[in-house]
């Protein structure tokens, strides 16, 4: 396999220091909608200036560079072992270059491994696909917003939430309310309906790879996404919890099969620093979007 | 909302003039302290009958700098130049609520006038702010490069070897550090207000099935 390590380092640098255009545009729209002179608008002005400065100086947008989550799609015949080895080397190198903060702590000893590597760090998902090129999706998932993710098992008496889309709606609004500003609003909310507890959390986070302005192919979910985005913003929590019109930038929902006994609704929270980038390797050429 | 410039050391009257929602810009000396630092302060300076001789120097320095001064909940990314000087590279706030058990005592003991962090703090800290004349200042979470650029100089670092870079006491000089007052010295907390207001709106949105 060709040495792609420098390209993976570049993928990480771009993800950590250069916010995707759709996220930045959404933050700019949010800024323009907030009350002039309000603390919420002030927070968004600081955020936008920070995004600009981080891009110019190639320094992390947020000092918490999160869990690097790699989704690797490869054509038949590729070695996932070799890919993993190269990406891990790139992670260590990106850490040495201060694109990433050393963020991997051995839980029992409290020791920071110093290079963002551990038995289970970073996180990988490998999938062979029918395309003839390699695609690597990377997101950096911060800790503050990870802490406010929530999972509900329906029916839920407190929320009067049944096993239907109305129940999903109630659970998601409750999750946004519980989070307040703690997850660094405005957020993208990734929702999974169904699955087991673990697969539901994974599916909820996979929503963060979607462009903010895409339309869900399932019209029922498309309608719920639109409604929940509007209703979550009616809560008035606002940027950083300072109050205001923008609490979420978008809500993204997917479903997965469940057991007859289970009906999970999982809401993962992505802070405004919604850092994701994609590397494509095709015919010997690399592009990063 | 008005914007206030605060220069450290800050006097009580300037703090009492602030209300939740006010935007401030900070100038002067700020010291970072997060989880390990707060536990150390409690165990070494506030609880024991006598302060160990080895720790007295740091104690006097903190007393001097925190009288009218500022605590910042932050674990920075730092770099060191060829001359050995430290620089802040990325330095946004960390979640403050973890220091809730300690902060009221630290504010009272040292005469701290402001605590910078994110996410707000609880009733014990709010009461200490009211009693002693202090405010909680909310920085913009994630705005790490911008805030690092407001840090003009690293003046000193304490306990770096013992606590590690993110947990050390970093004494820095800031200029125009942006923050919002979310807990004031009048017993008001924007976090409590927002929680109550959004709970009412939530109840409207998901009221009982008709």
CSV table of N, CA and C in Angstrom, one decimal, chain A residues 139-142 145-146 148 183-190 205 208 268-276:
chain,number,residue,atom,x,y,z
A,139,UNK,N,-14.4,12.8,12.0
A,139,UNK,CA,-15.0,13.8,12.8
A,139,UNK,C,-14.2,13.9,14.1
A,140,UNK,N,-14.1,15.1,14.7
A,140,UNK,CA,-13.5,15.3,16.0
A,140,UNK,C,-14.6,15.6,17.0
A,141,UNK,N,-14.9,14.7,17.9
A,141,UNK,CA,-16.0,14.8,18.8
A,141,UNK,C,-15.6,15.2,20.1
A,142,UNK,N,-15.9,16.5,20.5
A,142,UNK,CA,-15.4,17.0,21.7
A,142,UNK,C,-16.1,16.4,23.0
A,145,UNK,N,-19.5,18.2,24.7
A,145,UNK,CA,-20.8,17.9,24.1
A,145,UNK,C,-21.1,16.4,24.2
A,146,UNK,N,-20.0,15.6,24.3
A,146,UNK,CA,-20.3,14.2,24.4
A,146,UNK,C,-21.0,13.9,25.8
A,148,UNK,N,-23.2,15.5,27.3
A,148,UNK,CA,-24.6,15.9,27.4
A,148,UNK,C,-25.5,15.0,26.4
A,183,UNK,N,-23.2,22.0,26.3
A,183,UNK,CA,-22.5,21.3,25.2
A,183,UNK,C,-22.0,22.2,24.2
A,184,UNK,N,-21.9,23.5,24.5
A,184,UNK,CA,-21.5,24.6,23.6
A,184,UNK,C,-22.4,24.7,22.4
A,185,UNK,N,-23.6,25.2,22.7
A,185,UNK,CA,-24.6,25.5,21.7
A,185,UNK,C,-24.1,26.8,20.9
A,186,UNK,N,-24.6,26.9,19.6
A,186,UNK,CA,-25.6,26.1,19.0
A,186,UNK,C,-25.0,24.8,18.5
A,187,UNK,N,-25.9,23.7,18.5
A,187,UNK,CA,-25.5,22.4,18.3
A,187,UNK,C,-26.1,21.8,17.0
A,188,UNK,N,-25.5,20.7,16.6
A,188,UNK,CA,-26.2,19.8,15.7
A,188,UNK,C,-26.6,18.6,16.5
A,189,UNK,N,-27.8,18.2,16.4
A,189,UNK,CA,-28.3,17.1,17.1
A,189,UNK,C,-28.4,15.9,16.2
A,190,UNK,N,-27.7,14.8,16.5
A,190,UNK,CA,-27.8,13.6,15.8
A,190,UNK,C,-28.7,12.6,16.5
A,205,UNK,N,-24.4,9.3,16.1
A,205,UNK,CA,-23.2,10.1,15.8
A,205,UNK,C,-22.9,10.1,14.3
A,208,UNK,N,-23.7,13.1,12.1
A,208,UNK,CA,-22.9,14.3,12.0
A,208,UNK,C,-22.0,14.3,10.8
A,268,UNK,N,-27.4,12.4,20.2
A,268,UNK,CA,-26.0,12.9,20.4
A,268,UNK,C,-25.9,14.3,20.1
A,269,UNK,N,-25.0,15.0,20.8
A,269,UNK,CA,-24.9,16.4,20.8
A,269,UNK,C,-23.6,16.8,20.2
A,270,UNK,N,-23.6,17.6,19.1
A,270,UNK,CA,-22.3,18.1,18.5
A,270,UNK,C,-22.3,19.6,18.7
A,271,UNK,N,-21.2,20.0,19.4
A,271,UNK,CA,-21.0,21.4,19.7
A,271,UNK,C,-20.9,22.2,18.4
A,272,UNK,N,-20.9,23.6,18.5
A,272,UNK,CA,-20.8,24.4,17.3
A,272,UNK,C,-19.6,24.1,16.5
A,273,UNK,N,-18.5,23.6,17.2
A,273,UNK,CA,-17.2,23.3,16.6
A,273,UNK,C,-17.4,21.9,15.9
A,274,UNK,N,-18.2,21.8,14.9
A,274,UNK,CA,-18.6,20.6,14.3
A,274,UNK,C,-17.6,20.2,13.3
A,275,UNK,N,-16.5,19.6,13.7
A,275,UNK,CA,-15.3,19.4,12.9
A,275,UNK,C,-15.3,18.1,12.2
A,276,UNK,N,-15.4,18.2,10.9
A,276,UNK,CA,-15.4,16.9,10.1
A,276,UNK,C,-14.8,17.3,8.7
